[in-house]
PDB file of C-alpha atoms in Angstrom:
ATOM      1  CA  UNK A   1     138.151  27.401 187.437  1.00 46.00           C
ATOM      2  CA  UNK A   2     138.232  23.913 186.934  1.00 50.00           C
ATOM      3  CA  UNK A   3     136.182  21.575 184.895  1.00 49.00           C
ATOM      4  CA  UNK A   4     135.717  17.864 184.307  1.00 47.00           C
ATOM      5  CA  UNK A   5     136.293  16.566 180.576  1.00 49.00           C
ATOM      6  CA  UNK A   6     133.700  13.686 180.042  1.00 49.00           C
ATOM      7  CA  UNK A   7     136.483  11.374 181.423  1.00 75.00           C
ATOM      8  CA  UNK A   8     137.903  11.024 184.412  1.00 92.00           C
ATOM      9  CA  UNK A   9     141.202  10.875 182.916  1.00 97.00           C
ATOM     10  CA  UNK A  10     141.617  14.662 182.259  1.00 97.00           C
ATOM     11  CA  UNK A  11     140.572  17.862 183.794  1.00 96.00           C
ATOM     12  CA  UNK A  12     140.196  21.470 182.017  1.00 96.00           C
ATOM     13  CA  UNK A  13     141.359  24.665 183.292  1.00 95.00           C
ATOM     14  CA  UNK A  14     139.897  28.233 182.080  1.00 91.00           C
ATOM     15  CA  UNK A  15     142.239  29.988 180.551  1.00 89.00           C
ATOM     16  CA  UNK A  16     142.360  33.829 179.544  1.00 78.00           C
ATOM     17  CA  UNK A  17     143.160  36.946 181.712  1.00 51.00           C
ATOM     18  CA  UNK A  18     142.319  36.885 184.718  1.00 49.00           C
ATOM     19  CA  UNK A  19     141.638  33.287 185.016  1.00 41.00           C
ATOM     20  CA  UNK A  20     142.264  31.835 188.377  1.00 38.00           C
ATOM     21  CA  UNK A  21     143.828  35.414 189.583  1.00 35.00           C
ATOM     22  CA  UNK A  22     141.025  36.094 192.480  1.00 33.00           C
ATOM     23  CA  UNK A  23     139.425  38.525 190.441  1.00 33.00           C
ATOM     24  CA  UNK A  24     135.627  38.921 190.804  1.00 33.00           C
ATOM     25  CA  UNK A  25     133.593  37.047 188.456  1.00 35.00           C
ATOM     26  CA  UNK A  26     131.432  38.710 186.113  1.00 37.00           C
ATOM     27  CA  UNK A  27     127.647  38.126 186.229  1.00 42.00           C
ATOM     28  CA  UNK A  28     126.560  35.169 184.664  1.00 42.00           C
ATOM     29  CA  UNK A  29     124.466  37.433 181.979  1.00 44.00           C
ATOM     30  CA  UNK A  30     127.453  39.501 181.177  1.00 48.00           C
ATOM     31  CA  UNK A  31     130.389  36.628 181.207  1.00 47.00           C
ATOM     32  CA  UNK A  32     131.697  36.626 178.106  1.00 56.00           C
ATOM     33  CA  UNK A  33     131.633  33.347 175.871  1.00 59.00           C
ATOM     34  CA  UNK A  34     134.700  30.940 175.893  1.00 65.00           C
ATOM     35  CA  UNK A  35     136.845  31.478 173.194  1.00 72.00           C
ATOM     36  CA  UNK A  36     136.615  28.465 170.761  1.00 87.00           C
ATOM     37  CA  UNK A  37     139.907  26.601 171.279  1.00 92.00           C
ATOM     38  CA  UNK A  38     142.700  26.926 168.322  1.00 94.00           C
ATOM     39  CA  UNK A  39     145.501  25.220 170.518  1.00 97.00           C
ATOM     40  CA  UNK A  40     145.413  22.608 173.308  1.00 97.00           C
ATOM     41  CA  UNK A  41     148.457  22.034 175.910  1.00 98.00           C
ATOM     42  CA  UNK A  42     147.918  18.478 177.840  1.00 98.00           C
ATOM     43  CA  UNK A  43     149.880  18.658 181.175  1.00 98.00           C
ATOM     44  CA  UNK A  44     151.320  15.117 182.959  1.00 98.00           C
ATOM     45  CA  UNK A  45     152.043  15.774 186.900  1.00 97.00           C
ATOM     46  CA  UNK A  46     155.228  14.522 188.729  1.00 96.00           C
ATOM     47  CA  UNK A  47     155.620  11.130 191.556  1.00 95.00           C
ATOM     48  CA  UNK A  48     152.106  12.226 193.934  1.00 94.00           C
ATOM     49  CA  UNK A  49     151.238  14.707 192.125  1.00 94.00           C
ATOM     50  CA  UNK A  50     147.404  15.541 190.569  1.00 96.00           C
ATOM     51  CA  UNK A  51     146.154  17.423 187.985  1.00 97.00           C
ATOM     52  CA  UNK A  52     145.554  20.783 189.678  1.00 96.00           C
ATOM     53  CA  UNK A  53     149.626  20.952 189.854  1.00 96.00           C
ATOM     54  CA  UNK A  54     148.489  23.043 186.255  1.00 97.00           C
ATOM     55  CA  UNK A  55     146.074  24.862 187.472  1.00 96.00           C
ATOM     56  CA  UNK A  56     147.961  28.141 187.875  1.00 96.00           C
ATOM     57  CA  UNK A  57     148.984  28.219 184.448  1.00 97.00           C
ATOM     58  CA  UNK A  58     145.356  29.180 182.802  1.00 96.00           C
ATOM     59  CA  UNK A  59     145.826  32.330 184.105  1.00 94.00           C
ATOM     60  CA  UNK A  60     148.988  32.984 181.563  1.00 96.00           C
ATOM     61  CA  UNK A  61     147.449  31.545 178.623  1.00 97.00           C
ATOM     62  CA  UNK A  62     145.592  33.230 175.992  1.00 95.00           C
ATOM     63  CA  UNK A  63     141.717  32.624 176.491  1.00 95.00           C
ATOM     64  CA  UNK A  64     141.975  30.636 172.990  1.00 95.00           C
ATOM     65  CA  UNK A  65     144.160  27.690 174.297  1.00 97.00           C
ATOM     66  CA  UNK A  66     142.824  24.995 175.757  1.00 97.00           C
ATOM     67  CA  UNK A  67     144.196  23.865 179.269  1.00 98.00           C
ATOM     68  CA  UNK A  68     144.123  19.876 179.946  1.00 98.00           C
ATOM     69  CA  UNK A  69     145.396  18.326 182.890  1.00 98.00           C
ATOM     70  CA  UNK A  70     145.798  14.737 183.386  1.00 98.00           C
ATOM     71  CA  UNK A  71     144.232  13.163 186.263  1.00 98.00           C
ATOM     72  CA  UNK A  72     146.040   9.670 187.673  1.00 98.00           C
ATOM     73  CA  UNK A  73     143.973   7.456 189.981  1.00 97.00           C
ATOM     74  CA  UNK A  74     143.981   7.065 193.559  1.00 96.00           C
ATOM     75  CA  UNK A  75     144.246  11.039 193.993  1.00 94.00           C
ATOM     76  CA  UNK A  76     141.552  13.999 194.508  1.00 94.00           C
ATOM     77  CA  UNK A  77     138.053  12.936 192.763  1.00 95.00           C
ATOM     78  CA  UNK A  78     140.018   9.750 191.637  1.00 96.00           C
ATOM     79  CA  UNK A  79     140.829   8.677 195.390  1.00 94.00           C
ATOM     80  CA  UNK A  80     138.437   5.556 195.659  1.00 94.00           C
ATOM     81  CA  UNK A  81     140.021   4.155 192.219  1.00 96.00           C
ATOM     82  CA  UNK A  82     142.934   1.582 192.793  1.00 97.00           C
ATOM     83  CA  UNK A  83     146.434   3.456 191.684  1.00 97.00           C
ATOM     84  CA  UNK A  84     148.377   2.284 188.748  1.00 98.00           C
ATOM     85  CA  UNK A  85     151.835   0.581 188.946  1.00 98.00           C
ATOM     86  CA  UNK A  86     152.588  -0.399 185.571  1.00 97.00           C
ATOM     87  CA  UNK A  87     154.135   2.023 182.997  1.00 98.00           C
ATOM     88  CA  UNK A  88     152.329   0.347 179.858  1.00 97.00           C
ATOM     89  CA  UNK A  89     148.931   0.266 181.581  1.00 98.00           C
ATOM     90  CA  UNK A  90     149.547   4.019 182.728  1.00 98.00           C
ATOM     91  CA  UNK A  91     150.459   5.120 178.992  1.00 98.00           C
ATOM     92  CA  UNK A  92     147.558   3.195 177.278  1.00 97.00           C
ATOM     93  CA  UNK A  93     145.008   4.643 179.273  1.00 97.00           C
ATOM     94  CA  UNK A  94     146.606   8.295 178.390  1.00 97.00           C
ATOM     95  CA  UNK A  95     147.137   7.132 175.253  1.00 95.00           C
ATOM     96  CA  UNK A  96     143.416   6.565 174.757  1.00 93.00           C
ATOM     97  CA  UNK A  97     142.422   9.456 176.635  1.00 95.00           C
ATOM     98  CA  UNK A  98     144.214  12.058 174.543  1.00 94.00           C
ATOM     99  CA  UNK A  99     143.201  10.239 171.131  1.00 92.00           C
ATOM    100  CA  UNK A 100     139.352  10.515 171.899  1.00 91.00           C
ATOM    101  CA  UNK A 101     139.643  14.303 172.262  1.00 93.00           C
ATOM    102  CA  UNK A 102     138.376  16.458 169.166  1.00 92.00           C
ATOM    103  CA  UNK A 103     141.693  17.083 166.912  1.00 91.00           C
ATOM    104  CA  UNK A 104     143.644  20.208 167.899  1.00 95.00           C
ATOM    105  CA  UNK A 105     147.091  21.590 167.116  1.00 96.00           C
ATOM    106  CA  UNK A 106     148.647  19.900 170.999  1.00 97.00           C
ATOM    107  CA  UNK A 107     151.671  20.135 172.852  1.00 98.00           C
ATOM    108  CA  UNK A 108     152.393  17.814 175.464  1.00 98.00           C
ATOM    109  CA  UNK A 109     153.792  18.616 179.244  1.00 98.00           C
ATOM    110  CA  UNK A 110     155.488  16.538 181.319  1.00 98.00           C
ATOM    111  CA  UNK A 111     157.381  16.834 185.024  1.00 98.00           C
ATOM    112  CA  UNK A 112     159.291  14.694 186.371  1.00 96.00           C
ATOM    113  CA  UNK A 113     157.628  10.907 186.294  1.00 97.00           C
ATOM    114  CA  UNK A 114     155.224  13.117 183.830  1.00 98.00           C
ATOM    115  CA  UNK A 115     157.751  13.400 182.042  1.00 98.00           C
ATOM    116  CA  UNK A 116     158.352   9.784 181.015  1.00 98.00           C
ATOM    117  CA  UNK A 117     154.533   9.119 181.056  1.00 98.00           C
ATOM    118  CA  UNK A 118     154.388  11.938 178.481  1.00 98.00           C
ATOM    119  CA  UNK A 119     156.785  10.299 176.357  1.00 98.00           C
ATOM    120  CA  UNK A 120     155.458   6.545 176.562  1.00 97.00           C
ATOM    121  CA  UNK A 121     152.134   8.449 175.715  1.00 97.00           C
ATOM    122  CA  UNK A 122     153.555  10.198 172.354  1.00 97.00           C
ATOM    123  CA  UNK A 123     155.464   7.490 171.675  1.00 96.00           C
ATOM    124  CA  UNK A 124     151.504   5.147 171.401  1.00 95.00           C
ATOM    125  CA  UNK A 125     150.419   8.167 169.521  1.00 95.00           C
ATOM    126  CA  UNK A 126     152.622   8.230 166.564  1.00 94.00           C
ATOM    127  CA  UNK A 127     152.520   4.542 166.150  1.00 91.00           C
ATOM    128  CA  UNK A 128     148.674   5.244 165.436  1.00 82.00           C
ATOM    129  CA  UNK A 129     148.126   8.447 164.701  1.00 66.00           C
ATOM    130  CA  UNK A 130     146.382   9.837 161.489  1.00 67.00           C
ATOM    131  CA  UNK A 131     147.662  13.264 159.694  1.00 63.00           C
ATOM    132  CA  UNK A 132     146.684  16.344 162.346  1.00 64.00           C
ATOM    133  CA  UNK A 133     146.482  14.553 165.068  1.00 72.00           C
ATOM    134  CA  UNK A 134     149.998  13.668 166.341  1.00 91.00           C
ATOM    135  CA  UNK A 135     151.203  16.834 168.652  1.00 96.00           C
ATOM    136  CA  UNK A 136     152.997  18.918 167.605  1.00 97.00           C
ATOM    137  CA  UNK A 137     155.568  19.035 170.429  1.00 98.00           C
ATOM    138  CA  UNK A 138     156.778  16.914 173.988  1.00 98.00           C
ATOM    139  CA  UNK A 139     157.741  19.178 176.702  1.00 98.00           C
ATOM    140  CA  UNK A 140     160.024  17.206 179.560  1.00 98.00           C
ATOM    141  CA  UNK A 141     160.627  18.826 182.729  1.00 98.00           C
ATOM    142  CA  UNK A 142     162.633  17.809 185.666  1.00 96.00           C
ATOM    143  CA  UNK A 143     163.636  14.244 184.298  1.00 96.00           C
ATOM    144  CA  UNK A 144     166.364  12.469 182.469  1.00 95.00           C
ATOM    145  CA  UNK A 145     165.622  10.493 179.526  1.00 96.00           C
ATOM    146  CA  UNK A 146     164.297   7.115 180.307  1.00 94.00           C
ATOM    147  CA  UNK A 147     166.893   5.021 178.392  1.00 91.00           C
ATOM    148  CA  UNK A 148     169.417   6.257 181.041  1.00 83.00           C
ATOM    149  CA  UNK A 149     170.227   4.028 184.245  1.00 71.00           C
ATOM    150  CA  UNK A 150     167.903   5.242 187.342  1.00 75.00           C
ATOM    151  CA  UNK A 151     170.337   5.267 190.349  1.00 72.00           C
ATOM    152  CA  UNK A 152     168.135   7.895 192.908  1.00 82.00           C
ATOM    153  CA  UNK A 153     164.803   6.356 193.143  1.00 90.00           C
ATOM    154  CA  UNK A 154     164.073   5.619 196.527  1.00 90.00           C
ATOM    155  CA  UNK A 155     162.743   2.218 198.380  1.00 92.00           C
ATOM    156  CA  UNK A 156     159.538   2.080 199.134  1.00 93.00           C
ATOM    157  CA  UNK A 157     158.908   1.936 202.830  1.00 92.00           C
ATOM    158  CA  UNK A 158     157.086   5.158 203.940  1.00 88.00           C
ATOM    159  CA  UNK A 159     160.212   6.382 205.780  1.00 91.00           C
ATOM    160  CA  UNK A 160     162.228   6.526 202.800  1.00 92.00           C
ATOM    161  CA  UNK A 161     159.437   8.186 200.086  1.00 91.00           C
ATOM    162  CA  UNK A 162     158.646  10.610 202.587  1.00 89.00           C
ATOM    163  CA  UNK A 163     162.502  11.530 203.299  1.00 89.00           C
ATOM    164  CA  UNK A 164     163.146  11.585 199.681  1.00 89.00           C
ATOM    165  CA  UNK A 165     159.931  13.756 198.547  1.00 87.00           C
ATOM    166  CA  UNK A 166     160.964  16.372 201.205  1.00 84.00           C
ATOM    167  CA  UNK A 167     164.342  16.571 199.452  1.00 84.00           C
ATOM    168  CA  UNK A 168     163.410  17.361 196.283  1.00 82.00           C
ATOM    169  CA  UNK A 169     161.402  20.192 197.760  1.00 72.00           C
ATOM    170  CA  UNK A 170     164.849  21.341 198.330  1.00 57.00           C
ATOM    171  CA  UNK A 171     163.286  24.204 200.624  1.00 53.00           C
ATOM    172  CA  UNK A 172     162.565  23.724 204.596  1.00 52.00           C
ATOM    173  CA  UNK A 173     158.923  23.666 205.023  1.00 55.00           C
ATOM    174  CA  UNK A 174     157.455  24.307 208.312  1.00 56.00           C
ATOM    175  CA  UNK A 175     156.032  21.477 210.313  1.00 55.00           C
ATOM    176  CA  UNK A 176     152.319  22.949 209.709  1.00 53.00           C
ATOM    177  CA  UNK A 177     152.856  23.178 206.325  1.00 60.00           C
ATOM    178  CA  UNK A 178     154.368  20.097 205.928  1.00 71.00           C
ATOM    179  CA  UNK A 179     151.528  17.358 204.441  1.00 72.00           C
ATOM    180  CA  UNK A 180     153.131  14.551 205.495  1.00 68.00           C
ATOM    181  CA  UNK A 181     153.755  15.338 208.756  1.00 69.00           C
ATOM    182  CA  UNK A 182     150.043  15.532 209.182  1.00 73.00           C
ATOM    183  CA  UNK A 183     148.742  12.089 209.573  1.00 74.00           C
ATOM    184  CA  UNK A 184     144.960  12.609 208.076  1.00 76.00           C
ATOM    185  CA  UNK A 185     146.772  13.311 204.874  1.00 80.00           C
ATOM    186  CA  UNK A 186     149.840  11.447 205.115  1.00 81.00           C
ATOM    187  CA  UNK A 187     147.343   8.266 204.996  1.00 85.00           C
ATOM    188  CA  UNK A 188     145.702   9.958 201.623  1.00 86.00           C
ATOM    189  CA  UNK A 189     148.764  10.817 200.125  1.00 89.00           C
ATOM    190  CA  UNK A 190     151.406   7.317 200.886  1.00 93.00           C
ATOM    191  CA  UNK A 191     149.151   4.821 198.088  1.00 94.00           C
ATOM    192  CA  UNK A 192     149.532   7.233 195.229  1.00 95.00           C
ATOM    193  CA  UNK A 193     153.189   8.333 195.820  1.00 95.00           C
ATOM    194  CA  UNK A 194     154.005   4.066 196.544  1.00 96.00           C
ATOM    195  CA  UNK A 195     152.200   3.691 193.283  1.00 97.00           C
ATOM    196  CA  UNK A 196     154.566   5.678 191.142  1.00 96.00           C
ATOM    197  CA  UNK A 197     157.133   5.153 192.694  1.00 96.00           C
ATOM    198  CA  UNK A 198     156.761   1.142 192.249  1.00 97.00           C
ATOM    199  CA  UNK A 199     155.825   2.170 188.543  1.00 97.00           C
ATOM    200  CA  UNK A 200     158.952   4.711 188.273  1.00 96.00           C
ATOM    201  CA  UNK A 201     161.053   1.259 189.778  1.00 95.00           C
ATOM    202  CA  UNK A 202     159.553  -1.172 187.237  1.00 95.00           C
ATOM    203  CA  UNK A 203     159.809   1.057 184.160  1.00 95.00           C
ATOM    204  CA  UNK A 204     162.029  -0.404 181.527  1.00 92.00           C
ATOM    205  CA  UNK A 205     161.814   1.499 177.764  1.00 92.00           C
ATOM    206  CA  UNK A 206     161.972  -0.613 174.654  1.00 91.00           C
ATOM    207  CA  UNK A 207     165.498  -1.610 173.874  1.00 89.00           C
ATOM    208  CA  UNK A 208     166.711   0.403 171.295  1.00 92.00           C
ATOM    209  CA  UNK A 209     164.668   3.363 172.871  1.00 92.00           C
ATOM    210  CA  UNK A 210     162.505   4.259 170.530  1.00 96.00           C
ATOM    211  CA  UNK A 211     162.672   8.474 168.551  1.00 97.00           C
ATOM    212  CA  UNK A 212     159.703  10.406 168.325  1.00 96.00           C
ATOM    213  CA  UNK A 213     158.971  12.384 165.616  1.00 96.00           C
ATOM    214  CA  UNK A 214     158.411  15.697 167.103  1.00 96.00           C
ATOM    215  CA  UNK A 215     160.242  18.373 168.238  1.00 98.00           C
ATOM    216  CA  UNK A 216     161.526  18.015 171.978  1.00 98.00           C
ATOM    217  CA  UNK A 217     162.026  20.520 174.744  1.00 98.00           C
ATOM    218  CA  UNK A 218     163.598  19.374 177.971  1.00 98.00           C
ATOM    219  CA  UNK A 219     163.376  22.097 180.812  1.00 98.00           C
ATOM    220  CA  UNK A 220     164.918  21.920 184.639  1.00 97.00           C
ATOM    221  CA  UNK A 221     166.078  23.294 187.387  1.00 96.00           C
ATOM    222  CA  UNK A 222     170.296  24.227 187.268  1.00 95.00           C
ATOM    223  CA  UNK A 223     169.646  23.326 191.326  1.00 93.00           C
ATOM    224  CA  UNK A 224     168.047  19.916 190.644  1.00 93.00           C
ATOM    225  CA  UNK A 225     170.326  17.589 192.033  1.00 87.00           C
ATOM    226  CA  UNK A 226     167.877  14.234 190.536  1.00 88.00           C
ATOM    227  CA  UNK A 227     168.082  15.330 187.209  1.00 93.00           C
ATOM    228  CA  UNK A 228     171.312  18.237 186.654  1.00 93.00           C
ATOM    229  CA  UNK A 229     170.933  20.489 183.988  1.00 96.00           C
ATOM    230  CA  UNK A 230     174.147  18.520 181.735  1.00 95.00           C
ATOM    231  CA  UNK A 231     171.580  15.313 181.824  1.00 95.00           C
ATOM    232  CA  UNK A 232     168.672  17.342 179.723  1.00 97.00           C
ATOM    233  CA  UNK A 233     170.626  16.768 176.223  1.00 97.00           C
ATOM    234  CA  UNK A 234     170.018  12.914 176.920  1.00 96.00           C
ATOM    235  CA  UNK A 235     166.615  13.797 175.434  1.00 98.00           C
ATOM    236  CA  UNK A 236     167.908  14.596 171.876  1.00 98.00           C
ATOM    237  CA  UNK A 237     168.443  10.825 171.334  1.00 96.00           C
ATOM    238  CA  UNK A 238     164.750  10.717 171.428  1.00 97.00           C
ATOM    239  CA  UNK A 239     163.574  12.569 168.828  1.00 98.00           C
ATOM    240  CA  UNK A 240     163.661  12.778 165.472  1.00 97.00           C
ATOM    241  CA  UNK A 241     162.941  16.490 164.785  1.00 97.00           C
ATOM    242  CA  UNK A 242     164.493  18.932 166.410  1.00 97.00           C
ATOM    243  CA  UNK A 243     165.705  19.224 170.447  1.00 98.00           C
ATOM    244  CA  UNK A 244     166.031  22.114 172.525  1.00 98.00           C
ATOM    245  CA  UNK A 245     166.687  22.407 176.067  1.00 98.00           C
ATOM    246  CA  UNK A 246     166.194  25.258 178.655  1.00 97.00           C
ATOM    247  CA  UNK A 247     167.425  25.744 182.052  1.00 98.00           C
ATOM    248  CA  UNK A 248     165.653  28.230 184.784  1.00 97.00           C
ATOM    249  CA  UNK A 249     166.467  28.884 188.338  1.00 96.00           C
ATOM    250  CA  UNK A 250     165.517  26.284 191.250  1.00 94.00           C
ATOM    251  CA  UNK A 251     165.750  22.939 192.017  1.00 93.00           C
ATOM    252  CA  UNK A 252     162.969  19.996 191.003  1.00 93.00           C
ATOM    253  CA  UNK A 253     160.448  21.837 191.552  1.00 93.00           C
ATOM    254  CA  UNK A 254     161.532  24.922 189.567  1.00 95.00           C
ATOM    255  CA  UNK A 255     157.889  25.457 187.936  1.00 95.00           C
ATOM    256  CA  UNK A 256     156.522  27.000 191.298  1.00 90.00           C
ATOM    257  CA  UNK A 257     158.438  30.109 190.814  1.00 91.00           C
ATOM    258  CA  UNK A 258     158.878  30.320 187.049  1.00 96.00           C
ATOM    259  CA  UNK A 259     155.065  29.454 186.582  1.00 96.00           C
ATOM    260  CA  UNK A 260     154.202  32.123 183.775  1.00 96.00           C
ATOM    261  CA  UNK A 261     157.603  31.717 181.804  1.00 97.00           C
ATOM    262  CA  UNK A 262     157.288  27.936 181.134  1.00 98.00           C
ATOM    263  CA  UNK A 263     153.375  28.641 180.595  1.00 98.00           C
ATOM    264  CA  UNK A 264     154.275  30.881 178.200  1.00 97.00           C
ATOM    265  CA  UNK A 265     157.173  29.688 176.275  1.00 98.00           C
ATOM    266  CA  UNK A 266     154.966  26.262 175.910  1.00 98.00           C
ATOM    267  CA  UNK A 267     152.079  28.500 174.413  1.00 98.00           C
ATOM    268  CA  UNK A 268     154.270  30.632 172.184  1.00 97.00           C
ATOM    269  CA  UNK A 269     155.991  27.222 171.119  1.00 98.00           C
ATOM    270  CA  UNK A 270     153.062  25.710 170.164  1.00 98.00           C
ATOM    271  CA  UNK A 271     151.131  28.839 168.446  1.00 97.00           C
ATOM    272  CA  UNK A 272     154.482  28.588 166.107  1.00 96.00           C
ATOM    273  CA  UNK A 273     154.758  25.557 165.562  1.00 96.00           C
ATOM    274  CA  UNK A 274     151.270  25.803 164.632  1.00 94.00           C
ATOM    275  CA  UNK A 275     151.446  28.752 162.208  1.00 94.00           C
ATOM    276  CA  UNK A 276     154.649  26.929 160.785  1.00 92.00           C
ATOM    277  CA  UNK A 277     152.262  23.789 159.826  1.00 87.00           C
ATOM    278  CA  UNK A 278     149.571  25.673 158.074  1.00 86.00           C
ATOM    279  CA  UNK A 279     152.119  27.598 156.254  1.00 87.00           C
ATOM    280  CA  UNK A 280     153.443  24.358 155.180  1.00 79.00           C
ATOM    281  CA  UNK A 281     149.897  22.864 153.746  1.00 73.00           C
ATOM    282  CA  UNK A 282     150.559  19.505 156.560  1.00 63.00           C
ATOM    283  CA  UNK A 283     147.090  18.296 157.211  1.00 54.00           C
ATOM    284  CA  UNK A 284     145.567  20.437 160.157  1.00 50.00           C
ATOM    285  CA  UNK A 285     142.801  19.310 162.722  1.00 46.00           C
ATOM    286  CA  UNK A 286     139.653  20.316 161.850  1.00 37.00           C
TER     287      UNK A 286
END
């Protein structure tokens, strides 16, 4: 199930078993309450991509985390607002987004471009944030660390997005399955993917690239041949705290069939790190 937050900028997924498995419903007068929320996990989508890339993963979280999924413009109930191009504008408005949610213990997910949007977001965070509300860890998936020289981005003529979005599928897809060989939805789809791909082209990081100061996970694919599993350690030079990496199966888009795992091991990471900061007497969100 999905659910608008009071801003367009973010949409929430039920969580809990059973969420978003096909299982029947309950009646409304014996549906059980929502657990309150004691962790949140705020998910950035890739180059096209929309929030309900995340939707899958409420059904392997525990009914007391809360699911967020940021929505861009220019896609799915955002399609009539103009798409952003700009890195800094993108961040800021995530930025401000995330800090007018009620405090929670967060981690923050990233793939691919959401990856560096996730990091230009923490990064606007910590330069403002008050005790309890900075999260407690970045997640980057499918990405290189920004203050490393781009050399794959494509050009932007429709020819060469299209060719180069079909190759990080890295599978065949048949013709009818293929949405950009269907022209309805090639014409819905071409503005947002030009969009970040103009922003992807224009992004420059702040010379020296500037550490957060939380813990860092960077996750891929050890087929991913736009960001190869030896260019995940070029994360540790932005952080701080401590960096791990982890490398599953697949190519870019390695999260389709290792869904659950990364679901999980971002939920048991942050329910840790969590415990670890209570234990510790650091200022908690109320």
């Amino acid at each position: 199930m999905t659910v608008s937050t009071q801003q367009p900028w973010l949409k929430r997924f039920t969580t809990g078993a059973g969420s978003g498995s096909g299982a029947a419903a309950a009646p409304p007068a014996r549906r059980a309450a929502p657990a309150p929320a004691r962790t949140r996990i705020v998910c950035l989508p890739h180059a096209g991509g929309a929030a309900t890339a995340f939707q899958g993963w409420a059904r392997h979280l525990p009914p007391d985390t809360e699911l967020l999924a940021v929505q861009y413009p220019g896609r799915q109930n955002r399609i009539a607002e103009p798409c952003i191009e700009s890195m800094p504008e993108l961040a800021d408005a995530v930025c401000t987004a995330l800090a007018a949610l009620p405090p929670l213990p967060t981690a923050v997910f990233g793939h691919s471009m959401g990856s560096l949007v996730a990091y230009e977001t923490v990064v606007r965070l910590a330069r403002s944030a008050t005790p309890g509300t900075l999260p407690l860890h970045l997640f980057v998936s499918g990405a290189e660390a920004p203050h490393r020289a781009r050399k794959d981005l494509p050009a932007l003529d429709d020819d060469s997005l299209i060719a180069y979005t079909r190759r990080q599928n890295a599978v065949d897809v048949p013709a009818a399955q293929d949405p950009y060989a269907i022209p309805e939805l090639l014409d819905l789809l071409l503005p947002s993917l030009r969009a970040d791909f103009t922003l992807l082209t224009g992004y420059r990081p702040v010379v020296p690239p500037v550490a957060v100061p939380v813990p860092v996970t960077a996750l891929g694919g050890d087929q991913d041949s736009g960001c190869p599993a030896e260019a995940l350690p070029t994360w540790a030079d932005l952080t701080t705290a401590r960096f791990t990496s982890r490398v599953f199966p697949g190519g870019h888009f390695y999260l389709q069939g290792h869904e659950g795992a990364v679901a999980s091991l971002v939920a048991s990471t942050l329910a840790a790190a969590a415990a670890a900061a209570a234990a510790a007497g650091r200022p908690q969100p109320a």
